[in-house]
mmCIF file of C-alpha atoms in Angstrom:
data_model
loop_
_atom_site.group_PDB
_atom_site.id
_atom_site.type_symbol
_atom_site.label_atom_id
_atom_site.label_comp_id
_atom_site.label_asym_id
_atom_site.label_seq_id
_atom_site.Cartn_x
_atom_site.Cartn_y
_atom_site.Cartn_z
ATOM 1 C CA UNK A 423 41.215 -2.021 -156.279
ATOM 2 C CA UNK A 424 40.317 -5.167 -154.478
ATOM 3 C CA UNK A 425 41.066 -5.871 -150.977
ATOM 4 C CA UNK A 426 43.976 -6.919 -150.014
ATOM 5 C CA UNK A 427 42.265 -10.205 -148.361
ATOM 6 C CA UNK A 428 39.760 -11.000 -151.370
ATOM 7 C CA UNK A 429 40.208 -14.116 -153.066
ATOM 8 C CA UNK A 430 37.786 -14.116 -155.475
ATOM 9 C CA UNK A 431 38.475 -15.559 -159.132
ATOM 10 C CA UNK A 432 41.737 -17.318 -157.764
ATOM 11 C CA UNK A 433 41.874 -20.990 -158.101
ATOM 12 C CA UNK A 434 43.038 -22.917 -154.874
ATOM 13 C CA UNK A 435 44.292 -26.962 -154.344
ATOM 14 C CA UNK A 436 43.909 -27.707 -150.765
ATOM 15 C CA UNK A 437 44.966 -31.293 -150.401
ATOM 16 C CA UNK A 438 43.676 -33.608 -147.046
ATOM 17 C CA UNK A 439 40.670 -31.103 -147.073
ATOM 18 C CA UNK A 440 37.985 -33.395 -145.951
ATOM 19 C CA UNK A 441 38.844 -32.809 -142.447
ATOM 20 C CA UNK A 442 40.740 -31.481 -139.751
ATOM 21 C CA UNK A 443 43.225 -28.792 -140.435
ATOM 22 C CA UNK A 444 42.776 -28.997 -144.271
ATOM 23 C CA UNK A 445 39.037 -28.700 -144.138
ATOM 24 C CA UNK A 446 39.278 -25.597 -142.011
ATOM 25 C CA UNK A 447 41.625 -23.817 -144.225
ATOM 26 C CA UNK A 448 39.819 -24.754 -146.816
ATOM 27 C CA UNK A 449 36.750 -23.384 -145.454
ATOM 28 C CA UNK A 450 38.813 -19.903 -144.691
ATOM 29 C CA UNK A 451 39.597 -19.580 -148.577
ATOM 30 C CA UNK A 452 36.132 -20.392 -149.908
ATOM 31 C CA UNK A 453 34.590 -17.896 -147.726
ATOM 32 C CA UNK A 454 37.767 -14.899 -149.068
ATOM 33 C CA UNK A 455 36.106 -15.827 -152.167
ATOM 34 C CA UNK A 456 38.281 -18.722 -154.061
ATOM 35 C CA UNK A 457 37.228 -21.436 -156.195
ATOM 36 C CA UNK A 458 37.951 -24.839 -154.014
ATOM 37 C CA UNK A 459 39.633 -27.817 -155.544
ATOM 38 C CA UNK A 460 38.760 -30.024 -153.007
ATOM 39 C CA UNK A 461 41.322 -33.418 -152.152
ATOM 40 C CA UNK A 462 41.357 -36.621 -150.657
ATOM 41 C CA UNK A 463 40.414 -40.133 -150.545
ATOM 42 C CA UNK A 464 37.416 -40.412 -149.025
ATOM 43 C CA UNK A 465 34.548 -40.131 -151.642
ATOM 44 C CA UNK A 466 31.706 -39.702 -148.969
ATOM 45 C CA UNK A 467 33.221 -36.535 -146.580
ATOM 46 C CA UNK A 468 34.416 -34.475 -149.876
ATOM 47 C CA UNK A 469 30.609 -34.929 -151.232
ATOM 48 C CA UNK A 470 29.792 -33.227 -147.710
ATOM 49 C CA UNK A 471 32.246 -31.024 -147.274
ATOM 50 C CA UNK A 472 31.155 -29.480 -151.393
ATOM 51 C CA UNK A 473 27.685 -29.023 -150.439
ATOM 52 C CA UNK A 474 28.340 -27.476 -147.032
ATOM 53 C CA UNK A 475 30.062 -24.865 -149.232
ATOM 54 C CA UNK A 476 27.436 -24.954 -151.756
ATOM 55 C CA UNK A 477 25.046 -24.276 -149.131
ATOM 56 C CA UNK A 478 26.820 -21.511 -148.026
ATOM 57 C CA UNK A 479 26.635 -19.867 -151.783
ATOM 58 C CA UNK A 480 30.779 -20.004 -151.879
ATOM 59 C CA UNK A 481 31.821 -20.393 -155.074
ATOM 60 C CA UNK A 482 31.589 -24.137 -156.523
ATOM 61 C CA UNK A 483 33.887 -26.659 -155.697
ATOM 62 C CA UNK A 484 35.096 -29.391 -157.552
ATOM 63 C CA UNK A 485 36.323 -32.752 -155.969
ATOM 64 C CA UNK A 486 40.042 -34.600 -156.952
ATOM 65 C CA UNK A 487 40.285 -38.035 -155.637
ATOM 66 C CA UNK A 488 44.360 -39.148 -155.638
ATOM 67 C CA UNK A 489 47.159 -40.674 -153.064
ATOM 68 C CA UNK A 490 50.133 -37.873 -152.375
ATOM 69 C CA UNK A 491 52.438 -40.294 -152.249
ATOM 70 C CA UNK A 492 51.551 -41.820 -155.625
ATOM 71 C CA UNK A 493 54.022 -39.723 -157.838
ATOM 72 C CA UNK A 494 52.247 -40.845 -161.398
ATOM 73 C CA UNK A 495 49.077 -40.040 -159.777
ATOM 74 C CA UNK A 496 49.697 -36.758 -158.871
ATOM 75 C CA UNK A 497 51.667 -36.063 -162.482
ATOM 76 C CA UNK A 498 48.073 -37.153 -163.865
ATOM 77 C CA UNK A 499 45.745 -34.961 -161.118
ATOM 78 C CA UNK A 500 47.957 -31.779 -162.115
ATOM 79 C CA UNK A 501 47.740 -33.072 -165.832
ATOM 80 C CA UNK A 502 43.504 -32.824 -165.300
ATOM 81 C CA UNK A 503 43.781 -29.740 -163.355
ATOM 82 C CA UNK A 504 45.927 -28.061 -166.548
ATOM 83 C CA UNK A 505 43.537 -29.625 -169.242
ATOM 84 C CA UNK A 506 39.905 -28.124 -167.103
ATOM 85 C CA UNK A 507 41.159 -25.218 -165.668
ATOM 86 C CA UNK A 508 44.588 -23.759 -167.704
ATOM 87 C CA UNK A 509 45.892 -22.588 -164.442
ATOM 88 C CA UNK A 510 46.105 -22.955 -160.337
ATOM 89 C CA UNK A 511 46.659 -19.464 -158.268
ATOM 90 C CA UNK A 512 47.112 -21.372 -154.844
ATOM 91 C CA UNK A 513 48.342 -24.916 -153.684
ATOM 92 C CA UNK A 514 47.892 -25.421 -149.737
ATOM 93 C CA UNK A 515 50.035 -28.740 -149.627
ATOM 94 C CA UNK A 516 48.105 -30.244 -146.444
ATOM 95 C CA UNK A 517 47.960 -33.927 -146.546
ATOM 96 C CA UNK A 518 50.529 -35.909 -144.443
ATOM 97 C CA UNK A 519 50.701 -38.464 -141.583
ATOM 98 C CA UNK A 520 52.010 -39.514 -138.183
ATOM 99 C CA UNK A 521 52.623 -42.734 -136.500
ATOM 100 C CA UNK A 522 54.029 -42.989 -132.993
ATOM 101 C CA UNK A 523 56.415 -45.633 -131.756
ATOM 102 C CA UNK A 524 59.010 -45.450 -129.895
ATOM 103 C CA UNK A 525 62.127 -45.639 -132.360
ATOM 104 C CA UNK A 526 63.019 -48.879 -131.337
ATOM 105 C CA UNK A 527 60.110 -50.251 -132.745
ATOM 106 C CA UNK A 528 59.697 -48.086 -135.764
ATOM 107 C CA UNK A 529 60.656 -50.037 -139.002
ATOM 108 C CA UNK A 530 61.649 -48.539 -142.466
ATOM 109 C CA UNK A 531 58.204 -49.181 -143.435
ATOM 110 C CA UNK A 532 57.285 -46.630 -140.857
ATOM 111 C CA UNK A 533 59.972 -43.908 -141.737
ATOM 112 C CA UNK A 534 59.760 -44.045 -145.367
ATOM 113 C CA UNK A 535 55.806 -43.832 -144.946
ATOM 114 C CA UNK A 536 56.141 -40.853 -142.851
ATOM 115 C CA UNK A 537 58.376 -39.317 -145.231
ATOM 116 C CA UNK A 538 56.294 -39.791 -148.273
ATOM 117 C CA UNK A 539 52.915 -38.096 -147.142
ATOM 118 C CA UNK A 540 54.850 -35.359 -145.070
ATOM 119 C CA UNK A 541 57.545 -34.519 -147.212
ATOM 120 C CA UNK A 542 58.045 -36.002 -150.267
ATOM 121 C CA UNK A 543 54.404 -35.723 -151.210
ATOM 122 C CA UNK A 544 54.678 -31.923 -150.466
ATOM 123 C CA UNK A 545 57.837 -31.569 -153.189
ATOM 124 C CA UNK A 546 55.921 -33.866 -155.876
ATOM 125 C CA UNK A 547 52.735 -31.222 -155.377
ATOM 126 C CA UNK A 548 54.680 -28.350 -155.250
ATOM 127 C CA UNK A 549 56.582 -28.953 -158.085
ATOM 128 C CA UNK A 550 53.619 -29.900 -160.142
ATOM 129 C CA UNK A 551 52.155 -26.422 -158.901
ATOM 130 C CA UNK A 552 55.078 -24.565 -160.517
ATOM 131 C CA UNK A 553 54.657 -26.135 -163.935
ATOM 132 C CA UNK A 554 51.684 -23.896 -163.946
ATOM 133 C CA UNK A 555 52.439 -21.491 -161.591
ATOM 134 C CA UNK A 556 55.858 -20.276 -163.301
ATOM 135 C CA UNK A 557 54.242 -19.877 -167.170
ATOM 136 C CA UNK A 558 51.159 -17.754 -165.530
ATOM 137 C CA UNK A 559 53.791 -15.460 -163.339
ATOM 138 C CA UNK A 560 51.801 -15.565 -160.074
ATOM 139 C CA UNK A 561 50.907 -18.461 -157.347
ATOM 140 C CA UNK A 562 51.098 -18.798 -153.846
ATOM 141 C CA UNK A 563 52.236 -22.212 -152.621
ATOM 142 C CA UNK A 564 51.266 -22.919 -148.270
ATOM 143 C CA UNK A 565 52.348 -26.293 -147.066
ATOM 144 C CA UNK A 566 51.454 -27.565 -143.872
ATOM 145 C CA UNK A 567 54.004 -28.229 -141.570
ATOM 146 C CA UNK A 568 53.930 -27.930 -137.465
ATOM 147 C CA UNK A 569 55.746 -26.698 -134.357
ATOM 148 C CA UNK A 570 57.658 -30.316 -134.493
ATOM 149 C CA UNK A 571 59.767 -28.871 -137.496
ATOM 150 C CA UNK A 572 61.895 -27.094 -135.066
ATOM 151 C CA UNK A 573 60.831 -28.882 -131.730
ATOM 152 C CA UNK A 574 60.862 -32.815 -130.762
ATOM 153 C CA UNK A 575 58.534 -35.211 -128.761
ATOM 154 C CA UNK A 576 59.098 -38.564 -127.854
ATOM 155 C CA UNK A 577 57.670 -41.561 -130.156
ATOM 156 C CA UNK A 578 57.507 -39.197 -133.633
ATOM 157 C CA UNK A 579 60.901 -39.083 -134.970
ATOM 158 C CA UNK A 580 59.764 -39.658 -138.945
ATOM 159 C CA UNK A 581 57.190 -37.092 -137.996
ATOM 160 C CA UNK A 582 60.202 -34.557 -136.797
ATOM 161 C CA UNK A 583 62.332 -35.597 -139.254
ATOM 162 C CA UNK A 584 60.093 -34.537 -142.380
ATOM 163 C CA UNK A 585 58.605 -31.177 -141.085
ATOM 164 C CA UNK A 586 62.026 -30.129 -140.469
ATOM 165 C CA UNK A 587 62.651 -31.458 -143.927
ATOM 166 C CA UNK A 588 59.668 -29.644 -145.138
ATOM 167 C CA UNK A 589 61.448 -25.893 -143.612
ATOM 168 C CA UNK A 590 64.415 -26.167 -145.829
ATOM 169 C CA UNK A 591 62.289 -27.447 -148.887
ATOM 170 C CA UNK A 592 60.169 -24.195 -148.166
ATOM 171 C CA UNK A 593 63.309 -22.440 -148.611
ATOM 172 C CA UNK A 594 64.710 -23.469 -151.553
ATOM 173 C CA UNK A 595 61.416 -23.654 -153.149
ATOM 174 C CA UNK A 596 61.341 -19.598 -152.643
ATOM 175 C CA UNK A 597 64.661 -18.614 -152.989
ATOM 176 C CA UNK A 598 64.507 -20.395 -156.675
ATOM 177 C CA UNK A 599 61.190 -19.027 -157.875
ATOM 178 C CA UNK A 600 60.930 -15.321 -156.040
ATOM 179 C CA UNK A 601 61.193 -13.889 -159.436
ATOM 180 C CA UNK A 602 58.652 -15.484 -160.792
ATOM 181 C CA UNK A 603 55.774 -14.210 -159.382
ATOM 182 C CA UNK A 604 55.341 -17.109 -156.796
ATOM 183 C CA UNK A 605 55.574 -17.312 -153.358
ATOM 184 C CA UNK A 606 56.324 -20.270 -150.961
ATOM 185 C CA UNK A 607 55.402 -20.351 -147.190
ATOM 186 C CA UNK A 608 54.657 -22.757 -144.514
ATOM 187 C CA UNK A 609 52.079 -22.371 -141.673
ATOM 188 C CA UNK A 610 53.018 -24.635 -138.855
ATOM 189 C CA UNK A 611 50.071 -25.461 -136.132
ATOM 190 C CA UNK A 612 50.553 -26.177 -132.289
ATOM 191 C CA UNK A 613 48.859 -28.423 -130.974
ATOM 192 C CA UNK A 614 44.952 -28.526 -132.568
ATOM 193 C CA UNK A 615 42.273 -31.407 -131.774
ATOM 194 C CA UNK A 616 42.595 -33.448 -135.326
ATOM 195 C CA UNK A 617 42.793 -37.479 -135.821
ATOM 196 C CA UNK A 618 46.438 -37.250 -135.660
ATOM 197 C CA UNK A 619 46.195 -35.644 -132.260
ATOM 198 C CA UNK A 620 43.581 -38.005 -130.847
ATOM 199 C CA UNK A 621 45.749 -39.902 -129.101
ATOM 200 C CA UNK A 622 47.178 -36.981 -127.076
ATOM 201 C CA UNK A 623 43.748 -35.503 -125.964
ATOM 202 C CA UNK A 624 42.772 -38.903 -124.730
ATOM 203 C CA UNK A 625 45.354 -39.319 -122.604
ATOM 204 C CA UNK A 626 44.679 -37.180 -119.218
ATOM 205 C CA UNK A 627 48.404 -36.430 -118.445
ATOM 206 C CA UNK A 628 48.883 -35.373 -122.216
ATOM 207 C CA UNK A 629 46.058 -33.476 -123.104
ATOM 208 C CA UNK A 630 47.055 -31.828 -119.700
ATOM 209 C CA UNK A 631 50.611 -30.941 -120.820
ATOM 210 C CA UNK A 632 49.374 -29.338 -124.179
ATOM 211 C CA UNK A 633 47.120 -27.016 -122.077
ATOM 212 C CA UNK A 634 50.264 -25.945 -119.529
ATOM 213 C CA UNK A 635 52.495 -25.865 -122.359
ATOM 214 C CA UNK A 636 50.345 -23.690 -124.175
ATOM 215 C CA UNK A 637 50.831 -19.813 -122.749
ATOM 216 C CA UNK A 638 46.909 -19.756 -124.056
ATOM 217 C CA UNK A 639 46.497 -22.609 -122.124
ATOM 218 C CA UNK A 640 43.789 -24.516 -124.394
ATOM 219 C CA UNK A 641 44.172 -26.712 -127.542
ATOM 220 C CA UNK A 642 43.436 -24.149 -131.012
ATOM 221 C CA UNK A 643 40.596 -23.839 -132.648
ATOM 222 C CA UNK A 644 41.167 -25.412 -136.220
ATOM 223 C CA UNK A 645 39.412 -22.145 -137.889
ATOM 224 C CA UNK A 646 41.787 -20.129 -136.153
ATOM 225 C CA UNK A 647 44.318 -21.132 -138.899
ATOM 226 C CA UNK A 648 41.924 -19.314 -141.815
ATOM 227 C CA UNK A 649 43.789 -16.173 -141.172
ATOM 228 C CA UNK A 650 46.899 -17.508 -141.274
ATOM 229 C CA UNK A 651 46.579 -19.355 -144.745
ATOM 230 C CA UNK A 652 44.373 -16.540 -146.304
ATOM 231 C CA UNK A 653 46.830 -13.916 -145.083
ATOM 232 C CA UNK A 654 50.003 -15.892 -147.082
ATOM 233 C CA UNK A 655 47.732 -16.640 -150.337
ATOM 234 C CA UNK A 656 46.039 -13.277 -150.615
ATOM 235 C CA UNK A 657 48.296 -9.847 -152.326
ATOM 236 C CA UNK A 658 48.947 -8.642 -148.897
ATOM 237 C CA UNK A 659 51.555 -11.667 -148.480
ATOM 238 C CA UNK A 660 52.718 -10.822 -152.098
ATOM 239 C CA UNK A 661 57.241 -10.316 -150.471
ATOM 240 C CA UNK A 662 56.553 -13.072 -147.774
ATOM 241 C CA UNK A 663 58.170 -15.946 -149.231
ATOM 242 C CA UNK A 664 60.357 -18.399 -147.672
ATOM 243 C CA UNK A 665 58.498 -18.010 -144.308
ATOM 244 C CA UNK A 666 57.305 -20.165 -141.522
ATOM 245 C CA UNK A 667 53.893 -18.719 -139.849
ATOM 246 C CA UNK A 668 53.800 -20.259 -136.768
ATOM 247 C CA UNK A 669 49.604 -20.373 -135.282
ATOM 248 C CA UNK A 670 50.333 -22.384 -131.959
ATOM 249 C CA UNK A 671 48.971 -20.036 -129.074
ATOM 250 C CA UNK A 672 52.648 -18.726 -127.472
ATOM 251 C CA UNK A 673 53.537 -22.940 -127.341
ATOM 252 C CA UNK A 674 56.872 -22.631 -129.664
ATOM 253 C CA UNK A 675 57.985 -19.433 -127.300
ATOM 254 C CA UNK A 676 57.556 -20.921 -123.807
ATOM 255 C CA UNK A 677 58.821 -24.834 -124.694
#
């Protein structure tokens, strides 16, 4: 019997995994022994990021190169996927966006951009997931979402709005596919040091907030999500569905 935590032979899309929190999961899952379909846009980083895991002796990964928020172009990166591989055993939905303004300033432009790479993007891979996911009778689908799916800050409402949006998608995804053999979680960060944070850890009074509002009191650690996203894809997660895992260091308990 393998362990409970072993990965190997399992086939895993992490999308946005040239960097930040998407790299680091990604990272978690090559090293529990699955095969990486790296995602993104930028050519130069995935090339890295496949021979640091190369280096590493991690089983090979293969590079996809499409927008999330292009719905024909992820229809035809799930359409290669199917036609070189037959099947996907894990999709870790990770690439999204933030802009802050207050919501005065923020136009439609802004919300529906928001919206697209945090939410809607998540849906159009998910679904896509299931097409293969369903027929095989086993996946595990992990979307990204954060602590601001049931919290608020000033200056992110589209931000707010679609990771609270992404918690009820989480839901239904599960409750309508539970008997298929697939699962459907979300892991939702604190506050980690990524692009999207940058402009929070350079601002003194900020970065200072994070670190009193933290019970930890210091930012995380992006590989201290691994264990979160190898616990929900790996047969020891096989009745969590439907979940949030929050990985914020006490944060979500104290604010």
């Amino acid at each position: 019997m393998k362990p409970n935590f072993d990965l190997t032979g399992r086939l895993a899309l992490v999308t946005g995994s040239s960097r930040g929190l998407g790299w680091a999961m990604a990272q978690a899952l090559a090293a529990s022994g699955a095969r990486l379909l790296l995602h993104g846009r930028d050519h130069a980083a995935l090339a890295a990021r496949a021979a640091t895991l190369a280096e590493r002796g991690t089983p090979a990964a293969e590079i996809l190169y499409f927008d999330v928020a292009d719905g024909p172009a992820v229809q035809d990166a799930f359409a290669e996927i199917t036609e070189a591989h037959g099947r996907l055993d894990i999709l870790v939905g990770n690439a999204g966006g933030i802009i802050r303004k207050p919501v005065l300033e923020f136009s439609d432009a802004d919300w529906h951009q928001v919206l697209e790479t945090d939410l809607s993007s998540c849906f159009r891979c998910a679904r896509e997931a299931l097409r293969l996911m369903i027929p095989q009778g086993h996946g595990r689908i992990i979307l990204t979402s954060s602590i601001m799916g049931d919290r608020a800050r000033p200056t992110i409402p589209a931000y707010v709005a679609a990771k609270a949006g992404l918690h009820g998608l989480v839901r239904a995804l599960a409750v309508e596919v539970a008997t298929a053999g697939v699962t459907v979680n979300a892991i939702a960060p604190g506050y980690f040091p990524t692009d999207a944070t940058g402009p929070v850890q350079d601002d003194p009074v900020l970065n200072q907030w994070v670190i009193d509002a933290t019970p930890m009191h210091r930012w995380g650690d992006p590989a201290e999500l691994g264990g979160a996203v190898v616990f929900l894809a790996s047969d020891a997660a096989s009745f969590v569905t439907g979940s949030v895992l929050t990985v914020d260091g006490g944060a979500s308990a104290a604010l």
